[in-house]
Short mmCIF file of N, CA and C in Angstrom, two decimals:
data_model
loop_
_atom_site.label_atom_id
_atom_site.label_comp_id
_atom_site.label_asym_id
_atom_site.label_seq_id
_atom_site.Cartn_x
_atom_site.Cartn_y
_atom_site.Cartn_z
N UNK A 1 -162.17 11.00 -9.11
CA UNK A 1 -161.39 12.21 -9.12
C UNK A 1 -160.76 12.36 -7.73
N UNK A 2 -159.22 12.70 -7.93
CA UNK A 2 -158.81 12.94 -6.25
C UNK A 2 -157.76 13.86 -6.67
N UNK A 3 -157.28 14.86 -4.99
CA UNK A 3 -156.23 15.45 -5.62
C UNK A 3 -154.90 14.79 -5.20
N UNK A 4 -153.48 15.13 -5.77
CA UNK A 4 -152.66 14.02 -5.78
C UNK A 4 -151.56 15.33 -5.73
N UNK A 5 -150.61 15.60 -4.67
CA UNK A 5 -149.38 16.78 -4.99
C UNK A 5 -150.33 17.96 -5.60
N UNK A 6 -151.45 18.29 -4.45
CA UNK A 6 -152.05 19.56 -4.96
C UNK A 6 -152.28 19.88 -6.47
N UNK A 7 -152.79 18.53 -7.29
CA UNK A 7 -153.49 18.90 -8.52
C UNK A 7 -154.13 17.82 -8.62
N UNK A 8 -155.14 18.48 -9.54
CA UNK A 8 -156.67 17.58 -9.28
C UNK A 8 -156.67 16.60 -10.48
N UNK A 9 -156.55 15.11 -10.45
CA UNK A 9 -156.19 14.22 -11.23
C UNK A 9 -158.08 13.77 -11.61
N UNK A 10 -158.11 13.64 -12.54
CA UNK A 10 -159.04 12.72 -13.32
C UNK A 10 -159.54 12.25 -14.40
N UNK A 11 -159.50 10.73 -14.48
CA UNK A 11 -159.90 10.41 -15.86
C UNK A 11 -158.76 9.80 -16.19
N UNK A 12 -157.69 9.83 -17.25
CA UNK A 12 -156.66 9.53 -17.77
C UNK A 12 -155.83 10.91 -17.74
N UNK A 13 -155.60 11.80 -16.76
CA UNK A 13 -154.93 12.83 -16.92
C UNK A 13 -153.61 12.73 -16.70
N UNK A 14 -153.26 12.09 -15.14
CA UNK A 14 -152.34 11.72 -14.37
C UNK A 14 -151.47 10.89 -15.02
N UNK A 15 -152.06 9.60 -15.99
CA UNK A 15 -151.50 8.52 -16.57
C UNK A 15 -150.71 9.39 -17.75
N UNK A 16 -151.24 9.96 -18.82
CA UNK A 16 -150.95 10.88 -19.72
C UNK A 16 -149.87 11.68 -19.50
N UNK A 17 -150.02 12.48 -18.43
CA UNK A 17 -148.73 12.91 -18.07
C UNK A 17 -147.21 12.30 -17.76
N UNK A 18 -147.44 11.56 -17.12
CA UNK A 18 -146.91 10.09 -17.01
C UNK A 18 -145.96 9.96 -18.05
N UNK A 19 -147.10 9.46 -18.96
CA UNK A 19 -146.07 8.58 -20.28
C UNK A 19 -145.61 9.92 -20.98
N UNK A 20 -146.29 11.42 -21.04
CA UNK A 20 -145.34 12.29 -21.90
C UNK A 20 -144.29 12.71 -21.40
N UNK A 21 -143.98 12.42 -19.76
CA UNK A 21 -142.87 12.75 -19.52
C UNK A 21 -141.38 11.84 -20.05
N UNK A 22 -142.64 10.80 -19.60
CA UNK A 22 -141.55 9.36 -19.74
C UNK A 22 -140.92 9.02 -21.72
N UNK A 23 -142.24 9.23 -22.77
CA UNK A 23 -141.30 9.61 -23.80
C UNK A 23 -140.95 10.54 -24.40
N UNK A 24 -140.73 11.79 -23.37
CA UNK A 24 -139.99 12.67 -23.73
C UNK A 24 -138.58 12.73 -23.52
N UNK A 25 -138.28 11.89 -21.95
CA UNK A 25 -136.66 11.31 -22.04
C UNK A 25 -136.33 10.67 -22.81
N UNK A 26 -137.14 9.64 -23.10
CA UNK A 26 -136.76 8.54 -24.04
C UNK A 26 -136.72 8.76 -25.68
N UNK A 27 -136.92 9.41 -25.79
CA UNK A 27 -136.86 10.37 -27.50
C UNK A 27 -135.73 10.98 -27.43
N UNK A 28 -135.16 11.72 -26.49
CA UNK A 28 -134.64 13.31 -26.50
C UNK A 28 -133.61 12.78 -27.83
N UNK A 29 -133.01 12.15 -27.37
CA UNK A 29 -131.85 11.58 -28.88
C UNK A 29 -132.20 11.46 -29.77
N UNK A 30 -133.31 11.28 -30.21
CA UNK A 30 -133.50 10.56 -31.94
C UNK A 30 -134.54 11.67 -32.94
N UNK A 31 -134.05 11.86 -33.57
CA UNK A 31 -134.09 12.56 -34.28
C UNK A 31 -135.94 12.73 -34.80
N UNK A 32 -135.84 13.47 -35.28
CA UNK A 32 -137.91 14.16 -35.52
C UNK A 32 -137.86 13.49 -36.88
N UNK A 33 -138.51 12.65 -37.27
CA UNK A 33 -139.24 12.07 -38.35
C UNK A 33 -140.87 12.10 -38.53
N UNK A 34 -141.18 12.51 -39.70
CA UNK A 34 -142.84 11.74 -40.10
C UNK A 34 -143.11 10.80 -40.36
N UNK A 35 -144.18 10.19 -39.73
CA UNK A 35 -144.73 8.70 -39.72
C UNK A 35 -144.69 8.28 -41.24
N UNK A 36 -144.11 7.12 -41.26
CA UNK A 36 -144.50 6.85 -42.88
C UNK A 36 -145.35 5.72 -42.49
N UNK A 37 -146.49 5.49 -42.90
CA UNK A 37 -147.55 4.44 -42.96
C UNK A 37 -147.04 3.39 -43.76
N UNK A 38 -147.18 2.50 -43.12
CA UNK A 38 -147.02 0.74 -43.40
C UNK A 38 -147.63 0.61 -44.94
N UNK A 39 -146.75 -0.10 -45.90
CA UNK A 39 -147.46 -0.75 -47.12
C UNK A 39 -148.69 -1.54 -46.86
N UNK A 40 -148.01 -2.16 -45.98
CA UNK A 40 -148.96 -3.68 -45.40
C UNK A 40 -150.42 -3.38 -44.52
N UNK A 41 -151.43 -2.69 -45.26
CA UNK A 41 -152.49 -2.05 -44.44
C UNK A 41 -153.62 -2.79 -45.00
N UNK A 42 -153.33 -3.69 -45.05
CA UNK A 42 -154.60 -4.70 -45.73
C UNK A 42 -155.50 -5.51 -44.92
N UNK A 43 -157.24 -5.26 -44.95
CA UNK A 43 -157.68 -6.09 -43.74
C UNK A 43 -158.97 -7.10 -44.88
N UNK A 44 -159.06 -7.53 -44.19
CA UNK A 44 -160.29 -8.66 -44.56
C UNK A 44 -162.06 -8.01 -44.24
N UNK A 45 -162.51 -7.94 -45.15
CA UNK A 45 -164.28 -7.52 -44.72
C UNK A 45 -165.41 -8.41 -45.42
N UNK A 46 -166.42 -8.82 -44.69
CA UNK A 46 -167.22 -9.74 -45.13
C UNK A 46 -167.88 -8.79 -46.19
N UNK A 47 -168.24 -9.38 -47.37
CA UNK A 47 -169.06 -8.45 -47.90
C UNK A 47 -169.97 -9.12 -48.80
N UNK A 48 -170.66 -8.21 -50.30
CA UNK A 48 -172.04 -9.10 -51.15
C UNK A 48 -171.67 -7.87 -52.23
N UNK A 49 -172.04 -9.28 -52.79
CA UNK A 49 -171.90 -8.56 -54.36
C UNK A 49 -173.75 -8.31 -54.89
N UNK A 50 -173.72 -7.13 -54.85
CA UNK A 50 -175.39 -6.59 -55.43
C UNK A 50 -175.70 -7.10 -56.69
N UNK A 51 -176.51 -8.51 -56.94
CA UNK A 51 -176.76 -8.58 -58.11
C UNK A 51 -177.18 -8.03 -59.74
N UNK A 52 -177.96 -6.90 -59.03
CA UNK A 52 -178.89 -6.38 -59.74
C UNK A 52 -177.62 -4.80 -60.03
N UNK A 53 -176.65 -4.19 -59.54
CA UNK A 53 -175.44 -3.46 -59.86
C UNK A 53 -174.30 -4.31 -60.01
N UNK A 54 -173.61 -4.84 -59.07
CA UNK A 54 -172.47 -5.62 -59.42
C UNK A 54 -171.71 -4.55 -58.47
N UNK A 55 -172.36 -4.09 -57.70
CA UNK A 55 -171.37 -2.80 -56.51
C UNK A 55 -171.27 -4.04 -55.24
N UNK A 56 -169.98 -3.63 -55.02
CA UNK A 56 -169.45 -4.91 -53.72
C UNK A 56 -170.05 -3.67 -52.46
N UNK A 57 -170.54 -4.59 -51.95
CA UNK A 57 -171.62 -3.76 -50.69
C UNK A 57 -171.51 -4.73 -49.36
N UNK A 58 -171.46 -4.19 -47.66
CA UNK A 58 -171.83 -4.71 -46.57
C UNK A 58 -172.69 -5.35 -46.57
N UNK A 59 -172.77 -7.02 -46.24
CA UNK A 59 -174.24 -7.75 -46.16
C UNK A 59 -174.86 -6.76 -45.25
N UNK A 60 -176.39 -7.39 -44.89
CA UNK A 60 -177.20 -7.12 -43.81
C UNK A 60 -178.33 -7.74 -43.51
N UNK A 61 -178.61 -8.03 -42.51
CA UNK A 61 -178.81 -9.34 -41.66
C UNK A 61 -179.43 -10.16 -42.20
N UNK A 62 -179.85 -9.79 -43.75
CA UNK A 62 -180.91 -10.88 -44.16
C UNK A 62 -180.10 -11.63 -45.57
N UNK A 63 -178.93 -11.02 -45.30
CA UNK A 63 -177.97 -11.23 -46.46
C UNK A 63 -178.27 -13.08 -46.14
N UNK A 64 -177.91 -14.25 -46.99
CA UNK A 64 -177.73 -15.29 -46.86
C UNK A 64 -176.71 -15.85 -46.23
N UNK A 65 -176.10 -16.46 -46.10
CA UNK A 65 -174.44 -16.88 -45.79
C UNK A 65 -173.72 -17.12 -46.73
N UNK A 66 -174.92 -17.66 -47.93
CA UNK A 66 -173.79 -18.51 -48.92
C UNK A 66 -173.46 -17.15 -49.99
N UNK A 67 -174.63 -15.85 -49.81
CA UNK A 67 -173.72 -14.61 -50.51
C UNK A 67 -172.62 -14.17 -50.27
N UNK A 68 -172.31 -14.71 -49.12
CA UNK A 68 -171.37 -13.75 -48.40
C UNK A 68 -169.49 -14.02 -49.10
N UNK A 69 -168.59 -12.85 -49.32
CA UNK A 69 -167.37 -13.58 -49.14
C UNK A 69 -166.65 -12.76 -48.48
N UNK A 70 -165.40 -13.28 -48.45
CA UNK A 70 -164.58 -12.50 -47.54
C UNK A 70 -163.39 -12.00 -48.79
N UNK A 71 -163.34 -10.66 -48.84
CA UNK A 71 -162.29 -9.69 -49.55
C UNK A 71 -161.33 -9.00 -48.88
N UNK A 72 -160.27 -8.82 -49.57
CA UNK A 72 -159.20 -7.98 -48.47
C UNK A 72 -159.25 -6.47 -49.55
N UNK A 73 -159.11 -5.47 -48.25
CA UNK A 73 -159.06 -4.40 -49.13
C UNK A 73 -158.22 -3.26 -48.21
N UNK A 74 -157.41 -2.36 -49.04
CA UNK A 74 -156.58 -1.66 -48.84
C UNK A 74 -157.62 -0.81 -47.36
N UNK A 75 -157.33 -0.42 -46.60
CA UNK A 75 -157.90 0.18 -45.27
C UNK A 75 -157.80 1.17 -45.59
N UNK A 76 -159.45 2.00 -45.51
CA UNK A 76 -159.93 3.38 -45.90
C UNK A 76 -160.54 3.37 -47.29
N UNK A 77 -160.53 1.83 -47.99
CA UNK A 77 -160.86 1.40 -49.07
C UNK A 77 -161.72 0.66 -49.21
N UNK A 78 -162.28 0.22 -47.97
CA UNK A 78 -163.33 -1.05 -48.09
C UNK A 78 -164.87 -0.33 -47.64
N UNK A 79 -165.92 -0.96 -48.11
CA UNK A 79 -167.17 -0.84 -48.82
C UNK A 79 -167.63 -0.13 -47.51
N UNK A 80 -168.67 0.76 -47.50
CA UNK A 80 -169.05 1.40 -45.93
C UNK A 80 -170.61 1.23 -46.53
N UNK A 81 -170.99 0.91 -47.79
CA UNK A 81 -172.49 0.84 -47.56
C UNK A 81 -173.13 -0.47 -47.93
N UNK A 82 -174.39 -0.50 -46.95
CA UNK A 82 -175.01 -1.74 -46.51
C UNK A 82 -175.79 -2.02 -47.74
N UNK A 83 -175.84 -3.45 -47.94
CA UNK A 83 -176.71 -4.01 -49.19
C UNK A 83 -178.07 -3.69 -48.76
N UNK A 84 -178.80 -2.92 -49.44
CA UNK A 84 -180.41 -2.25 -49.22
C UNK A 84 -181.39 -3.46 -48.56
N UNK A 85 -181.99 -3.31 -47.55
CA UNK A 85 -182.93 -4.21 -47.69
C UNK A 85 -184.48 -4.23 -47.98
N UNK A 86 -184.79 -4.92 -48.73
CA UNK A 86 -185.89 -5.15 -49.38
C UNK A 86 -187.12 -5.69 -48.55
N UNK A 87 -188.61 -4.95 -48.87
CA UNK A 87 -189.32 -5.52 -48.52
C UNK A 87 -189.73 -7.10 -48.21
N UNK A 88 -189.23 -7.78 -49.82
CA UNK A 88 -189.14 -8.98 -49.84
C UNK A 88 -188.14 -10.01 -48.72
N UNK A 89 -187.44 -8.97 -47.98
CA UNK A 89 -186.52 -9.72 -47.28
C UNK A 89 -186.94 -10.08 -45.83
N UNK A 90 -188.23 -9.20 -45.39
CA UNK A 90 -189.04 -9.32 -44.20
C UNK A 90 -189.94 -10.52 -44.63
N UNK A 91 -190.18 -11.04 -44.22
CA UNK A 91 -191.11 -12.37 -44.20
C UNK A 91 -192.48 -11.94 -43.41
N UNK A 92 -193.72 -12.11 -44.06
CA UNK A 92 -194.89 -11.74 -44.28
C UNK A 92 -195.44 -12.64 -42.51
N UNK A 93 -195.48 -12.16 -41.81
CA UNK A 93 -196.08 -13.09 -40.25
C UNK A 93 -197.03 -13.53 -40.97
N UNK A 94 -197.23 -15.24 -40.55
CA UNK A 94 -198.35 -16.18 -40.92
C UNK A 94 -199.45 -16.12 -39.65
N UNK A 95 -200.45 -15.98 -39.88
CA UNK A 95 -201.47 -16.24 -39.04
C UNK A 95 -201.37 -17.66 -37.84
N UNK A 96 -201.56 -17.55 -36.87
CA UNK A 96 -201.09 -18.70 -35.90
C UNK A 96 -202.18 -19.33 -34.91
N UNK A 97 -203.21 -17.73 -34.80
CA UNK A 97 -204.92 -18.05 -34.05
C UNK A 97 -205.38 -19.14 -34.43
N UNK A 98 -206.03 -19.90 -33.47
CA UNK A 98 -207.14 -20.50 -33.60
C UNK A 98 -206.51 -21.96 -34.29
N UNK A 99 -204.94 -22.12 -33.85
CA UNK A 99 -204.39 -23.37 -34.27
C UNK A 99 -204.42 -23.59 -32.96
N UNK A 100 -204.36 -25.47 -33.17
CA UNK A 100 -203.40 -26.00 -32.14
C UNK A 100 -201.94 -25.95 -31.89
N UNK A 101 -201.25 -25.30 -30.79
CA UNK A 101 -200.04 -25.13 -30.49
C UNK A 101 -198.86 -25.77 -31.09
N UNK A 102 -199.13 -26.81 -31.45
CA UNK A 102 -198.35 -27.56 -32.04
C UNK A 102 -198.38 -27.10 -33.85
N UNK A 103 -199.52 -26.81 -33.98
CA UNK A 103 -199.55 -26.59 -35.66
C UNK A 103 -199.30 -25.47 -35.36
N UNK A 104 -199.29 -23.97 -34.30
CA UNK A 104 -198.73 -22.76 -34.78
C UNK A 104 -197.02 -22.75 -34.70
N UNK A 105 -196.73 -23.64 -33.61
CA UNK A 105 -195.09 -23.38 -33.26
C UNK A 105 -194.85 -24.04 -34.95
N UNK A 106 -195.23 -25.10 -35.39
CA UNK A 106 -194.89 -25.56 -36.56
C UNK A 106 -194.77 -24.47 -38.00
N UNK A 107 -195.72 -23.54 -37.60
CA UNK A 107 -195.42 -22.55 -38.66
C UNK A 107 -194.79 -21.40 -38.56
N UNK A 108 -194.51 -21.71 -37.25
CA UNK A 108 -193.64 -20.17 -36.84
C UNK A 108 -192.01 -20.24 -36.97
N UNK A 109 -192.06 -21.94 -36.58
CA UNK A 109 -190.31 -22.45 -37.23
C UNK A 109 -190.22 -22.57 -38.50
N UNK A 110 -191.15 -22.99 -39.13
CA UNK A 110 -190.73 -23.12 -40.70
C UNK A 110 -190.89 -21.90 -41.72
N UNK A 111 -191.22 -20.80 -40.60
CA UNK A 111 -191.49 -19.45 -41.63
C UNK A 111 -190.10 -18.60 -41.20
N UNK A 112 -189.33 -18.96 -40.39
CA UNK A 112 -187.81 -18.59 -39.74
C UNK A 112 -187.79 -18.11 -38.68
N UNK A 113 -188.96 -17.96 -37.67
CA UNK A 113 -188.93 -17.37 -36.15
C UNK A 113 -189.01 -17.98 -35.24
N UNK A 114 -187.89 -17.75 -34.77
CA UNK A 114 -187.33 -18.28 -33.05
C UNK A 114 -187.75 -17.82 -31.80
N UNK A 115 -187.61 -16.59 -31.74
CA UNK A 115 -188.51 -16.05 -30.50
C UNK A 115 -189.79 -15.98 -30.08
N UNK A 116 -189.97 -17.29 -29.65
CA UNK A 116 -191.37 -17.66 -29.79
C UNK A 116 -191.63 -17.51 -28.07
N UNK A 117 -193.26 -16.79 -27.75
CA UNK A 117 -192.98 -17.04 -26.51
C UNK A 117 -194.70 -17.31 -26.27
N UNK A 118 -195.23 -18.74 -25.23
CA UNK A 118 -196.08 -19.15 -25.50
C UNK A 118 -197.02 -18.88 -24.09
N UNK A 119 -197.76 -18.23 -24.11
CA UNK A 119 -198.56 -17.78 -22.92
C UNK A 119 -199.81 -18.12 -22.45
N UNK A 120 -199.71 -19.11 -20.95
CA UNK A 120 -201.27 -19.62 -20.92
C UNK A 120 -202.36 -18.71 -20.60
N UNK A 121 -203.47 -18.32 -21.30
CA UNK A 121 -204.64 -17.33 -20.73
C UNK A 121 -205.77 -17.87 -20.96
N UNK A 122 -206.65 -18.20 -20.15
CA UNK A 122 -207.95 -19.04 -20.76
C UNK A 122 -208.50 -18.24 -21.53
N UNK A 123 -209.41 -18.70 -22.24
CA UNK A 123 -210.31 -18.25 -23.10
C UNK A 123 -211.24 -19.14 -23.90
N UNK A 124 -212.22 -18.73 -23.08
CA UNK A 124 -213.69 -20.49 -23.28
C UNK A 124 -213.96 -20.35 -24.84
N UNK A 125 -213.70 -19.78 -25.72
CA UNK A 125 -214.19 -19.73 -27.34
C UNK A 125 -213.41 -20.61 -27.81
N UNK A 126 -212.10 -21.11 -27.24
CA UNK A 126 -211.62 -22.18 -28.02
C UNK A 126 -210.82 -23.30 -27.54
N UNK A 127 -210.98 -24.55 -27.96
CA UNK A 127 -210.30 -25.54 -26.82
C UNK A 127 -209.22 -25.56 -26.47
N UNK A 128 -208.87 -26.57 -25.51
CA UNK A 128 -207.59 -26.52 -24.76
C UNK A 128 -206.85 -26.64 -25.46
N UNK A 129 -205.28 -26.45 -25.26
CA UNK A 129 -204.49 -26.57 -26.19
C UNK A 129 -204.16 -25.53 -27.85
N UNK A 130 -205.33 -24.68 -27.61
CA UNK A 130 -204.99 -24.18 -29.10
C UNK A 130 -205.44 -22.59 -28.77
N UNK A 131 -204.24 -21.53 -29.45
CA UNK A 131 -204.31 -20.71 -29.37
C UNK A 131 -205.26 -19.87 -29.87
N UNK A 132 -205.02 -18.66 -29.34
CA UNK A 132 -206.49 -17.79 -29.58
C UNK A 132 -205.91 -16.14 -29.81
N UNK A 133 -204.67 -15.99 -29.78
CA UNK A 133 -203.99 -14.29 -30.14
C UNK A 133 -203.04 -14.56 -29.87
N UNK A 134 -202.17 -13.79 -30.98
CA UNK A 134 -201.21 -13.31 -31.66
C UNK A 134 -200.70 -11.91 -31.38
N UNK A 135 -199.44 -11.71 -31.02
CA UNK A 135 -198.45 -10.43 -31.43
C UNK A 135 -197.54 -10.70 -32.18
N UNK A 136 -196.96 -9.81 -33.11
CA UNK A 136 -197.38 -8.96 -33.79
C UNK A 136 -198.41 -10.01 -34.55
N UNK A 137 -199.53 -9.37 -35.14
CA UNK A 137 -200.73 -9.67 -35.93
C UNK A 137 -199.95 -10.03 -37.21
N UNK A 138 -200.82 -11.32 -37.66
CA UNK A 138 -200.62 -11.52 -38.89
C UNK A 138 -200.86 -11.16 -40.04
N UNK A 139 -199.96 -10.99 -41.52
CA UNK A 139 -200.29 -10.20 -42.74
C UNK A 139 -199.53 -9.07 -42.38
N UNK A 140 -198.39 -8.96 -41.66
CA UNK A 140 -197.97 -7.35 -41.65
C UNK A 140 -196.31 -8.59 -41.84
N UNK A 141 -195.33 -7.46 -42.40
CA UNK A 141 -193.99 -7.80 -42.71
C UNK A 141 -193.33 -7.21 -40.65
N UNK A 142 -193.09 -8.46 -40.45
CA UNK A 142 -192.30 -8.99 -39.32
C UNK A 142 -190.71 -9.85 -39.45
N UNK A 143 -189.74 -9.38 -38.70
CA UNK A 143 -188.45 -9.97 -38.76
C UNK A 143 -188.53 -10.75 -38.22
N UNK A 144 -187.58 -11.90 -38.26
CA UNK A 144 -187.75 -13.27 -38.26
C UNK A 144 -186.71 -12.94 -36.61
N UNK A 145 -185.78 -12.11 -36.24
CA UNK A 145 -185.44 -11.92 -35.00
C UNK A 145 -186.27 -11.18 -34.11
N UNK A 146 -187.53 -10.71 -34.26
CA UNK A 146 -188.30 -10.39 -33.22
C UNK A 146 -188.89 -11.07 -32.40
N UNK A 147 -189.39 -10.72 -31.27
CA UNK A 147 -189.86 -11.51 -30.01
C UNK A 147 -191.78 -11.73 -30.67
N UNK A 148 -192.08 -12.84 -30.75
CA UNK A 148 -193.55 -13.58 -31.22
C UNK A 148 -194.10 -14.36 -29.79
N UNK A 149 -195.51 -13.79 -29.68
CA UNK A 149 -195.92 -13.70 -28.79
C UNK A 149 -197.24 -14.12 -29.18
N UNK A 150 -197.59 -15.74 -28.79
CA UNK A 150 -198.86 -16.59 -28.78
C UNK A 150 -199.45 -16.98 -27.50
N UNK A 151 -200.69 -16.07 -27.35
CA UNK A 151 -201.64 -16.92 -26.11
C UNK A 151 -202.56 -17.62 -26.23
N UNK A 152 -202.23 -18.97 -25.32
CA UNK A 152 -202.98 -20.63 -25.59
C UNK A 152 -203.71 -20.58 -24.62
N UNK A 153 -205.12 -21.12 -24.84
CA UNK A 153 -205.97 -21.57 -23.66
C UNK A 153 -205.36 -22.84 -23.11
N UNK A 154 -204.69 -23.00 -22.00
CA UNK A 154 -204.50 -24.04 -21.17
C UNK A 154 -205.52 -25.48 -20.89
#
């Protein structure tokens, strides 16, 4: 904020003024019309067809890829609600304790989770190399984009 010709400019005020002066010369000639909106208002939106209705709906994140298509639809016309997601669409966390590191990362990629993060903490109850706790705990519905958190006895 500063002042500028004794008035206090800030934000987009100064600029604003600006351009209404500037197309207010530049108009003065042409005559007052209402906007007529473009025919051509057509955009593209990814979307999913709800099997179980047949209502064209917004994927969401667990949508597949190969549901997905791309529709064009008149703008102010296209789908604003998200395909529901289902319990079934969270993937059940597999138990990972008391594996060897290698057999838990193995089930943590093939059950769809990436954010794997592997932490050395001793702990004499079980040998080297193989983990001993888990975050989030297994048997509870966990997203496959959350941060998974295994500590290995070194």
């Amino acid at each position: 904020m500063g002042i500028i010709h004794d008035m206090r400019v800030q934000g987009g005020a100064q600029p604003a003024m600006i351009w209404n002066l500037f197309m207010t010369e530049a108009t003065k000639d042409l005559p007052i019309e209402n906007f007529i909106r473009p025919q051509d208002d057509m955009i593209n939106i990814q979307v999913v067809i709800n099997p179980e209705t047949g209502e064209v709906l917004l994927p969401n994140r667990f949508t597949p890829l190969d549901q997905i298509i791309i529709k064009e639809f008149r703008y102010g016309g296209e789908p604003t609600v998200q395909m529901p997601i289902t319990p079934d669409d969270i993937p059940i966390m597999p138990m990972v304790s008391l594996k060897h590191i290698n057999e838990a990362n193995h089930i943590l990629i093939e059950a769809g989770y990436t954010n794997i993060v592997y932490k050395n903490e001793p702990y004499s109850e079980v040998d080297s190399g193989y983990t001993h706790r888990q975050d989030p705990m297994w048997g509870q519905p966990v997203e496959t984009i959350r941060k998974i958190t295994v500590w290995v006895n070194p």
